[in-house]
Short mmCIF file of C-alpha atoms and ligand atoms in Angstrom, two decimals:
data_model
loop_
_atom_site.label_atom_id
_atom_site.label_comp_id
_atom_site.label_asym_id
_atom_site.label_seq_id
_atom_site.Cartn_x
_atom_site.Cartn_y
_atom_site.Cartn_z
CA MET A 1099 -279.62 -83.16 -110.71
CA ILE A 1100 -281.49 -81.53 -107.73
CA SER A 1101 -285.00 -82.34 -107.35
CA THR A 1102 -287.64 -79.37 -107.67
CA ALA A 1103 -290.12 -81.26 -105.56
CA LYS A 1104 -291.10 -79.73 -102.32
CA ASP A 1105 -288.36 -80.43 -99.79
CA LYS A 1106 -288.94 -82.41 -96.63
CA PRO A 1107 -289.68 -80.43 -93.46
CA LEU A 1108 -286.70 -80.24 -91.23
CA PHE A 1109 -287.39 -80.99 -87.53
CA THR A 1110 -283.83 -80.12 -86.66
CA PRO A 1111 -281.92 -77.51 -84.76
CA GLY A 1112 -280.69 -75.87 -88.07
CA PRO A 1113 -280.40 -75.25 -90.82
CA LEU A 1114 -284.19 -75.14 -90.80
CA THR A 1115 -287.05 -75.14 -93.19
CA THR A 1116 -287.44 -71.60 -94.61
CA SER A 1117 -290.43 -70.02 -96.48
CA ARG A 1118 -290.53 -70.06 -100.33
CA THR A 1119 -290.43 -66.21 -100.25
CA VAL A 1120 -287.16 -66.20 -98.08
CA LYS A 1121 -285.55 -68.55 -100.69
CA GLN A 1122 -286.89 -66.39 -103.53
CA ALA A 1123 -285.32 -63.21 -102.08
CA MET A 1124 -282.01 -64.73 -102.95
CA GLN A 1125 -282.57 -64.71 -106.72
CA ARG A 1126 -280.45 -61.76 -107.28
CA ASP A 1127 -276.76 -60.68 -107.61
CA LEU A 1128 -275.93 -57.58 -105.70
CA GLY A 1129 -272.40 -56.11 -105.58
CA SER A 1130 -271.02 -55.68 -102.04
CA ARG A 1131 -270.72 -51.89 -102.65
CA ASP A 1132 -274.06 -51.57 -104.29
CA PHE A 1133 -276.05 -48.79 -102.62
CA GLU A 1134 -279.13 -50.99 -102.25
CA PHE A 1135 -277.05 -53.70 -100.68
CA VAL A 1136 -275.40 -51.16 -98.25
CA GLU A 1137 -278.82 -49.98 -97.24
CA LEU A 1138 -280.10 -53.49 -96.80
CA VAL A 1139 -277.27 -54.33 -94.34
CA LYS A 1140 -277.93 -51.01 -92.53
CA ASP A 1141 -281.52 -51.88 -92.16
CA ILE A 1142 -280.80 -55.42 -90.81
CA ARG A 1143 -278.32 -53.87 -88.29
CA ARG A 1144 -280.99 -51.40 -87.21
CA ARG A 1145 -283.65 -53.99 -86.73
CA LEU A 1146 -281.71 -56.72 -84.91
CA PRO A 1147 -281.30 -54.92 -81.53
CA ALA A 1148 -285.01 -54.23 -81.50
CA LEU A 1149 -285.73 -57.93 -81.42
CA GLY A 1150 -283.75 -58.04 -78.17
CA GLY A 1151 -285.77 -55.03 -76.77
CA VAL A 1152 -282.89 -52.54 -77.17
CA ALA A 1153 -281.63 -49.99 -79.80
CA SER A 1154 -278.52 -48.13 -81.03
CA PRO A 1155 -276.59 -46.29 -79.83
CA GLU A 1156 -276.62 -48.20 -76.47
CA TYR A 1157 -276.47 -51.43 -78.29
CA GLU A 1158 -274.92 -52.31 -81.68
CA ALA A 1159 -275.43 -55.11 -84.15
CA ILE A 1160 -272.41 -56.76 -85.75
CA LEU A 1161 -272.80 -59.34 -88.66
CA MET A 1162 -270.13 -61.94 -88.96
CA GLN A 1163 -269.63 -64.27 -91.91
CA GLY A 1164 -269.65 -68.04 -91.12
CA SER A 1165 -271.82 -70.21 -89.15
CA GLY A 1166 -272.86 -69.39 -85.55
CA THR A 1167 -269.83 -70.77 -83.96
CA PHE A 1168 -267.78 -68.15 -85.81
CA SER A 1169 -269.67 -65.41 -83.92
CA VAL A 1170 -269.21 -67.07 -80.56
CA GLU A 1171 -265.53 -67.38 -81.32
CA ALA A 1172 -265.49 -63.68 -82.44
CA VAL A 1173 -266.96 -62.48 -79.16
CA LEU A 1174 -264.69 -64.65 -76.94
CA SER A 1175 -261.46 -63.92 -78.91
CA THR A 1176 -262.20 -60.15 -79.17
CA ALA A 1177 -263.72 -59.35 -75.72
CA LEU A 1178 -261.36 -61.11 -73.30
CA PRO A 1179 -258.46 -58.79 -72.53
CA PRO A 1180 -254.97 -59.96 -72.10
CA GLY A 1181 -254.79 -61.18 -68.45
CA GLY A 1182 -258.58 -61.52 -68.46
CA LYS A 1183 -260.41 -64.60 -67.33
CA LEU A 1184 -263.56 -66.35 -68.46
CA LEU A 1185 -266.00 -68.10 -66.26
CA ALA A 1186 -267.73 -70.60 -68.55
CA ILE A 1187 -271.01 -72.29 -67.32
CA ALA A 1188 -271.67 -75.44 -69.20
CA ASN A 1189 -274.44 -78.12 -69.24
CA GLY A 1190 -274.29 -79.34 -72.75
CA ALA A 1191 -272.19 -79.60 -75.84
CA TYR A 1192 -272.59 -75.92 -76.81
CA GLY A 1193 -271.38 -74.79 -73.33
CA GLN A 1194 -268.41 -77.22 -73.87
CA ARG A 1195 -267.77 -75.44 -77.21
CA ILE A 1196 -267.43 -72.18 -75.40
CA ILE A 1197 -264.66 -73.84 -73.19
CA GLN A 1198 -263.05 -75.35 -76.39
CA ILE A 1199 -262.92 -71.94 -78.04
CA ALA A 1200 -261.32 -70.16 -74.94
CA ARG A 1201 -258.75 -72.90 -74.63
CA ALA A 1202 -257.78 -72.60 -78.23
CA HIS A 1203 -257.08 -68.98 -77.78
CA LYS A 1204 -255.11 -69.68 -74.57
CA ILE A 1205 -257.83 -67.59 -72.62
CA ASP A 1206 -257.51 -68.20 -68.87
CA ILE A 1207 -260.74 -69.98 -68.04
CA VAL A 1208 -262.63 -71.39 -65.04
CA ALA A 1209 -265.39 -73.80 -66.00
CA LEU A 1210 -268.51 -74.61 -63.97
CA THR A 1211 -269.87 -77.76 -65.60
CA TYR A 1212 -273.08 -79.62 -64.85
CA PRO A 1213 -274.88 -82.74 -66.11
CA GLU A 1214 -276.80 -82.10 -69.28
CA ASP A 1215 -280.10 -82.51 -67.41
CA ARG A 1216 -279.40 -80.08 -64.63
CA GLN A 1217 -279.67 -76.26 -64.32
CA PRO A 1218 -276.51 -74.51 -63.24
CA ALA A 1219 -276.50 -73.68 -59.50
CA LEU A 1220 -276.76 -69.90 -58.97
CA ALA A 1221 -274.90 -70.29 -55.63
CA ASP A 1222 -271.93 -71.88 -57.37
CA ILE A 1223 -271.77 -68.83 -59.85
CA ASP A 1224 -272.09 -66.32 -56.95
CA GLU A 1225 -269.41 -68.10 -54.96
CA THR A 1226 -267.00 -68.44 -57.83
CA LEU A 1227 -267.27 -64.82 -58.76
CA SER A 1228 -267.07 -63.81 -55.00
CA LYS A 1229 -263.75 -65.79 -54.59
CA ASP A 1230 -262.03 -64.96 -57.91
CA ALA A 1231 -261.74 -61.25 -58.64
CA SER A 1232 -259.67 -61.94 -61.75
CA ILE A 1233 -262.71 -63.28 -63.68
CA THR A 1234 -263.61 -60.51 -66.08
CA HIS A 1235 -266.27 -62.25 -68.28
CA VAL A 1236 -268.93 -64.87 -67.80
CA ALA A 1237 -270.46 -66.96 -70.71
CA VAL A 1238 -273.47 -69.21 -70.88
CA VAL A 1239 -275.73 -70.77 -73.39
CA HIS A 1240 -279.41 -69.74 -73.26
CA SER A 1241 -281.16 -72.57 -75.02
CA GLU A 1242 -278.79 -75.62 -74.77
CA THR A 1243 -279.54 -77.30 -78.09
CA THR A 1244 -278.04 -80.50 -76.89
CA THR A 1245 -281.24 -81.29 -74.80
CA GLY A 1246 -283.55 -78.32 -75.21
CA LEU A 1247 -282.80 -77.05 -71.75
CA ILE A 1248 -283.30 -73.25 -71.08
CA ASN A 1249 -280.75 -71.74 -68.75
CA PRO A 1250 -281.93 -68.89 -66.41
CA ILE A 1251 -280.02 -66.12 -68.08
CA GLU A 1252 -281.83 -63.31 -66.23
CA ALA A 1253 -280.93 -64.71 -62.79
CA ILE A 1254 -277.41 -65.32 -63.87
CA GLY A 1255 -277.09 -61.90 -65.46
CA ALA A 1256 -278.33 -60.35 -62.21
CA LEU A 1257 -275.39 -62.00 -60.35
CA VAL A 1258 -272.84 -61.46 -63.04
CA LYS A 1259 -273.65 -57.80 -63.74
CA ARG A 1260 -275.61 -56.19 -60.79
CA LYS A 1261 -273.84 -57.96 -58.06
CA HIS A 1262 -270.29 -58.69 -59.31
CA HIS A 1263 -269.97 -56.23 -62.22
CA ARG A 1264 -268.47 -58.54 -64.84
CA ARG A 1265 -269.07 -58.71 -68.52
CA PHE A 1266 -271.91 -61.12 -69.53
CA ILE A 1267 -271.75 -63.22 -72.73
CA VAL A 1268 -274.84 -65.25 -73.90
CA ASP A 1269 -274.95 -67.81 -76.65
CA ALA A 1270 -278.65 -67.46 -77.61
CA MET A 1271 -278.14 -69.13 -80.98
CA SER A 1272 -281.19 -71.41 -80.96
CA SER A 1273 -283.53 -69.06 -79.07
CA PHE A 1274 -283.02 -65.45 -80.27
CA GLY A 1275 -286.01 -64.30 -82.20
CA GLY A 1276 -288.17 -67.29 -81.02
CA VAL A 1277 -287.88 -66.83 -77.17
CA PRO A 1278 -288.51 -63.27 -75.81
CA ILE A 1279 -285.14 -61.90 -74.48
CA ASN A 1280 -284.61 -58.40 -73.25
CA LEU A 1281 -280.92 -57.49 -73.32
CA ALA A 1282 -281.21 -54.70 -70.89
CA GLU A 1283 -283.39 -56.54 -68.42
CA GLY A 1284 -281.08 -59.55 -68.73
CA ASP A 1285 -277.98 -57.52 -68.08
CA ILE A 1286 -276.36 -58.86 -71.30
CA ASP A 1287 -273.23 -57.32 -72.82
CA PHE A 1288 -272.87 -59.59 -75.83
CA ILE A 1289 -275.50 -61.96 -77.31
CA VAL A 1290 -274.91 -64.24 -80.16
CA SER A 1291 -277.22 -65.90 -82.67
CA SER A 1292 -277.26 -66.86 -86.37
CA ALA A 1293 -279.22 -66.23 -89.55
CA ASN A 1294 -280.63 -69.76 -89.79
CA LYS A 1295 -282.34 -70.41 -86.52
CA CYS A 1296 -285.37 -68.69 -85.04
CA ILE A 1297 -285.21 -65.81 -87.51
CA GLU A 1298 -285.57 -68.44 -90.27
CA GLY A 1299 -283.12 -67.07 -92.71
CA VAL A 1300 -280.57 -69.31 -94.58
CA PRO A 1301 -277.10 -70.15 -93.31
CA GLY A 1302 -274.11 -67.95 -94.05
CA PHE A 1303 -273.58 -65.61 -91.20
CA GLY A 1304 -274.09 -65.03 -87.47
CA PHE A 1305 -274.65 -61.83 -85.55
CA ILE A 1306 -273.65 -60.28 -82.27
CA ILE A 1307 -275.62 -57.63 -80.40
CA ALA A 1308 -273.22 -55.83 -78.09
CA ARG A 1309 -273.60 -53.24 -75.49
CA ARG A 1310 -271.66 -50.35 -77.06
CA GLU A 1311 -269.68 -49.61 -74.04
CA ALA A 1312 -268.57 -53.29 -73.72
CA LEU A 1313 -267.76 -53.30 -77.43
CA LEU A 1314 -265.59 -50.12 -77.41
CA GLU A 1315 -263.59 -51.65 -74.54
CA CYS A 1316 -262.34 -54.37 -76.91
CA GLU A 1317 -259.75 -52.10 -78.63
CA GLY A 1318 -256.50 -53.94 -79.16
CA ARG A 1319 -257.75 -57.28 -77.73
CA ALA A 1320 -258.56 -59.25 -81.01
CA ARG A 1321 -256.65 -62.54 -81.28
CA THR A 1322 -257.58 -62.96 -85.01
CA VAL A 1323 -258.04 -60.80 -88.04
CA SER A 1324 -261.03 -62.34 -89.63
CA LEU A 1325 -262.95 -62.65 -86.34
CA ASP A 1326 -262.14 -59.30 -84.99
CA MET A 1327 -265.60 -58.23 -83.84
CA LEU A 1328 -264.62 -54.68 -83.15
CA ALA A 1329 -262.85 -54.14 -86.55
CA GLN A 1330 -265.95 -55.75 -88.22
CA TRP A 1331 -268.26 -53.28 -86.42
CA LYS A 1332 -265.97 -50.26 -87.40
CA GLY A 1333 -266.02 -51.42 -90.97
CA LEU A 1334 -269.80 -51.63 -91.08
CA GLU A 1335 -270.13 -48.25 -89.35
CA SER A 1336 -267.73 -46.46 -91.57
CA ASN A 1337 -268.87 -47.28 -95.01
CA GLY A 1338 -271.64 -49.76 -94.37
CA GLN A 1339 -269.52 -52.66 -95.88
CA PHE A 1340 -268.15 -55.91 -94.69
CA ARG A 1341 -264.34 -56.02 -94.49
CA PHE A 1342 -264.36 -59.22 -96.50
CA THR A 1343 -266.70 -60.85 -99.03
CA PRO A 1344 -270.17 -60.65 -97.59
CA PRO A 1345 -272.79 -63.38 -97.88
CA THR A 1346 -274.94 -61.14 -100.07
CA HIS A 1347 -277.68 -63.82 -100.92
CA ALA A 1348 -277.95 -64.88 -97.31
CA LEU A 1349 -278.40 -61.17 -96.31
CA LEU A 1350 -281.15 -60.75 -98.87
CA ALA A 1351 -282.80 -63.83 -97.54
CA PHE A 1352 -282.47 -62.52 -93.99
CA HIS A 1353 -283.92 -59.19 -94.74
CA GLN A 1354 -286.99 -60.88 -96.17
CA ALA A 1355 -287.01 -63.26 -93.06
CA LEU A 1356 -287.01 -60.17 -90.75
CA ASP A 1357 -290.03 -58.92 -92.67
CA GLU A 1358 -291.83 -62.25 -92.21
CA LEU A 1359 -291.00 -62.26 -88.49
CA ASP A 1360 -292.61 -58.84 -88.22
CA GLY A 1361 -295.55 -60.11 -90.18
CA GLU A 1362 -296.02 -62.94 -87.68
CA GLY A 1363 -296.21 -60.46 -84.83
CA GLY A 1364 -292.60 -60.33 -84.01
CA VAL A 1365 -290.87 -62.43 -81.37
CA ALA A 1366 -294.16 -62.89 -79.42
CA GLY A 1367 -295.97 -64.13 -82.53
CA ARG A 1368 -293.20 -66.55 -83.48
CA ALA A 1369 -292.91 -67.76 -79.83
CA LYS A 1370 -296.71 -68.63 -80.01
CA ARG A 1371 -296.24 -70.73 -83.16
CA TYR A 1372 -293.12 -72.53 -81.72
CA ARG A 1373 -295.11 -73.27 -78.46
CA ALA A 1374 -297.98 -74.57 -80.45
CA ASN A 1375 -295.50 -76.89 -82.36
CA TYR A 1376 -293.98 -78.03 -79.08
CA GLY A 1377 -297.48 -78.62 -77.59
CA ALA A 1378 -298.62 -80.74 -80.67
CA LEU A 1379 -295.26 -82.62 -80.35
CA MET A 1380 -295.66 -83.62 -76.70
CA ALA A 1381 -299.28 -84.28 -76.91
CA GLY A 1382 -298.50 -86.93 -79.60
CA MET A 1383 -295.24 -88.41 -78.44
CA ARG A 1384 -296.25 -89.30 -74.94
CA PRO A 1385 -299.22 -91.43 -76.02
CA LEU A 1386 -296.89 -93.23 -78.37
CA GLY A 1387 -294.72 -94.13 -75.40
CA PHE A 1388 -291.80 -91.78 -75.97
CA ARG A 1389 -290.21 -90.12 -72.86
CA GLU A 1390 -288.26 -86.90 -73.04
CA TYR A 1391 -284.79 -86.68 -71.54
CA LEU A 1392 -285.38 -83.55 -69.42
CA ARG A 1393 -287.70 -82.94 -66.62
CA PRO A 1394 -290.72 -80.71 -67.96
CA ALA A 1395 -289.51 -77.83 -65.68
CA ASP A 1396 -286.25 -77.60 -67.53
CA GLN A 1397 -287.52 -78.15 -71.03
CA GLY A 1398 -287.87 -75.22 -73.52
CA TYR A 1399 -290.10 -75.35 -76.55
CA ILE A 1400 -287.31 -75.06 -79.07
CA ILE A 1401 -286.16 -78.66 -79.37
CA VAL A 1402 -286.81 -81.88 -77.53
CA SER A 1403 -284.57 -84.82 -76.72
CA PHE A 1404 -286.43 -88.05 -76.45
CA ARG A 1405 -284.97 -91.21 -75.04
CA TYR A 1406 -284.67 -94.21 -77.25
CA PRO A 1407 -287.53 -96.63 -76.46
CA ASP A 1408 -286.33 -99.42 -74.19
CA HIS A 1409 -287.18 -102.16 -76.77
CA PRO A 1410 -284.94 -104.65 -78.68
CA ASP A 1411 -286.59 -103.79 -82.01
CA PHE A 1412 -285.80 -99.93 -81.82
CA ASN A 1413 -282.85 -98.90 -83.89
CA PHE A 1414 -282.23 -95.16 -84.42
CA ASP A 1415 -280.71 -95.55 -87.92
CA ARG A 1416 -283.64 -97.48 -89.10
CA PHE A 1417 -286.19 -95.28 -87.42
CA TYR A 1418 -284.53 -92.26 -89.07
CA THR A 1419 -284.30 -93.70 -92.48
CA ARG A 1420 -288.01 -94.77 -92.42
CA LEU A 1421 -289.10 -91.41 -91.28
CA ASN A 1422 -286.89 -89.84 -93.98
CA ASP A 1423 -288.49 -92.09 -96.63
CA LYS A 1424 -291.92 -90.86 -95.44
CA GLY A 1425 -290.76 -87.39 -95.95
CA PHE A 1426 -289.67 -86.19 -92.46
CA VAL A 1427 -286.25 -85.25 -91.18
CA ILE A 1428 -285.55 -85.54 -87.55
CA TYR A 1429 -282.15 -85.25 -85.83
CA PRO A 1430 -279.70 -87.63 -83.83
CA GLY A 1431 -279.24 -86.97 -80.15
CA LYS A 1432 -276.08 -85.20 -78.63
CA VAL A 1433 -276.61 -86.02 -74.98
CA SER A 1434 -273.44 -87.76 -73.56
CA ASN A 1435 -274.98 -90.03 -71.00
CA ALA A 1436 -278.22 -91.30 -72.57
CA ASP A 1437 -279.29 -92.61 -75.91
CA CYS A 1438 -281.53 -89.90 -77.37
CA PHE A 1439 -282.82 -88.45 -80.64
CA ARG A 1440 -284.05 -84.87 -81.13
CA ILE A 1441 -287.09 -83.20 -82.71
CA GLY A 1442 -286.96 -79.54 -83.32
CA CYS A 1443 -289.98 -77.24 -83.08
CA ILE A 1444 -288.47 -74.23 -84.92
CA GLY A 1445 -288.23 -73.13 -88.56
CA ARG A 1446 -291.14 -72.62 -91.04
CA ILE A 1447 -293.07 -75.52 -89.67
CA PHE A 1448 -296.62 -75.51 -88.19
CA PRO A 1449 -298.65 -77.65 -85.86
CA ALA A 1450 -300.08 -79.44 -88.91
CA ASP A 1451 -296.58 -80.46 -89.97
CA VAL A 1452 -295.95 -81.73 -86.53
CA ARG A 1453 -299.14 -83.75 -86.57
CA ALA A 1454 -298.07 -85.20 -89.94
CA LEU A 1455 -294.70 -86.13 -88.39
CA LEU A 1456 -296.50 -87.79 -85.58
CA ALA A 1457 -298.66 -89.79 -87.85
CA ALA A 1458 -295.41 -91.02 -89.69
CA ILE A 1459 -293.70 -91.83 -86.28
CA HIS A 1460 -296.88 -93.89 -85.30
CA GLU A 1461 -296.77 -95.78 -88.66
CA THR A 1462 -293.03 -96.36 -88.24
CA LYS A 1463 -293.46 -97.65 -84.72
CA ASP A 1464 -296.06 -100.20 -85.88
CA GLU A 1465 -293.69 -101.26 -88.89
CA MET A 1466 -290.70 -101.70 -86.65
CA GLY A 1467 -292.68 -103.45 -83.87
CA PHE A 1468 -291.34 -101.62 -80.83
C1 PLP B 2533 -276.63 -73.92 -83.61
C2 PLP B 2533 -275.90 -73.54 -82.32
C3 PLP B 2533 -274.57 -73.01 -82.33
C4 PLP B 2533 -273.85 -72.73 -83.69
O1 PLP B 2533 -273.75 -73.83 -84.48
P1 PLP B 2533 -273.18 -73.60 -85.98
O2 PLP B 2533 -273.27 -75.02 -86.47
O3 PLP B 2533 -271.84 -73.12 -85.86
O4 PLP B 2533 -274.09 -72.76 -86.63
C5 PLP B 2533 -274.05 -72.55 -81.16
N1 PLP B 2533 -274.76 -72.67 -80.03
C6 PLP B 2533 -275.97 -73.21 -80.00
C7 PLP B 2533 -276.62 -73.28 -78.72
C8 PLP B 2533 -276.63 -73.66 -81.12
O5 PLP B 2533 -277.86 -74.10 -81.04
#
């Protein structure tokens, strides 16, 4: 039996806390060929590029079933031509996932990897592209959810596109909709995000916003059927339908989530709330003795990795369980070279929720005696 009590707020990287009205929007059963549903999908596809500061027909939105990784895999496995080569820039687990996907598809790859607390060096990227003319595409994560680090996509895009004329792929899963991004200014050909991060929908699909010219170039390149990004776009364009069963309920929720994002003042308004959440978090955690993993200059406001307190009485599992019992869900760390846990600032949470979490952390700290 599932409890009907109010769910605990999620201070995680996703799935996230969503509004009651977003959840209520799913209380319907629409057929996939239903006129209303087809119009809803069309409206979502029209509105998504605008969140990245661009519009059709220069840019096109493609919705893809599955979690966010499926959409990253769709781009990589559809965009890279036979004989093409990917430069992957990685400073965290999600950058590593890009490398893993490329390898699985036997895509020729050169990887520039950095420690998780370091920005990629622009000079390395410039040099690699200067030396290797066979690199056709470059991929990087914007908000590295492993740590919360924000990679300088505009500076990287300027090198990749304006100087070296290669295709530029950005995994902006945990930032799109919550951090202002302009695809045209950032010289981005393909950007990927998912329904259940900063747009605050429910899980079920991801999306790609593609420069039309870069998308049309992908003819004949797809390495899979279900993740064929170009075929998916053609299907959506021709009759407004998905090629295979669409996540109808998740799309209904997402449409409502887009309305609520607009109601909050768009990406700028949402960014303001997330920044306020982050500000409240840092203002409370530092006095409690917690130290963040990253240097402040590299830290974004999406999610923060905190180092385990250096005290024999700190134990993450017990810390997590006690916070959970008090009604707050935080997240384990993912950094490979330091013991950390993470607290997310995104989803339908407000500074007051963050302050309630901080009070619970203070109480737990006293109970555990660290
Ligand atoms: C959440 C996330 C993904 C996708 O994760 P899924 O579990 O497949 O939804 C990819 N990249 C980044 C940076 C993320 O934060």
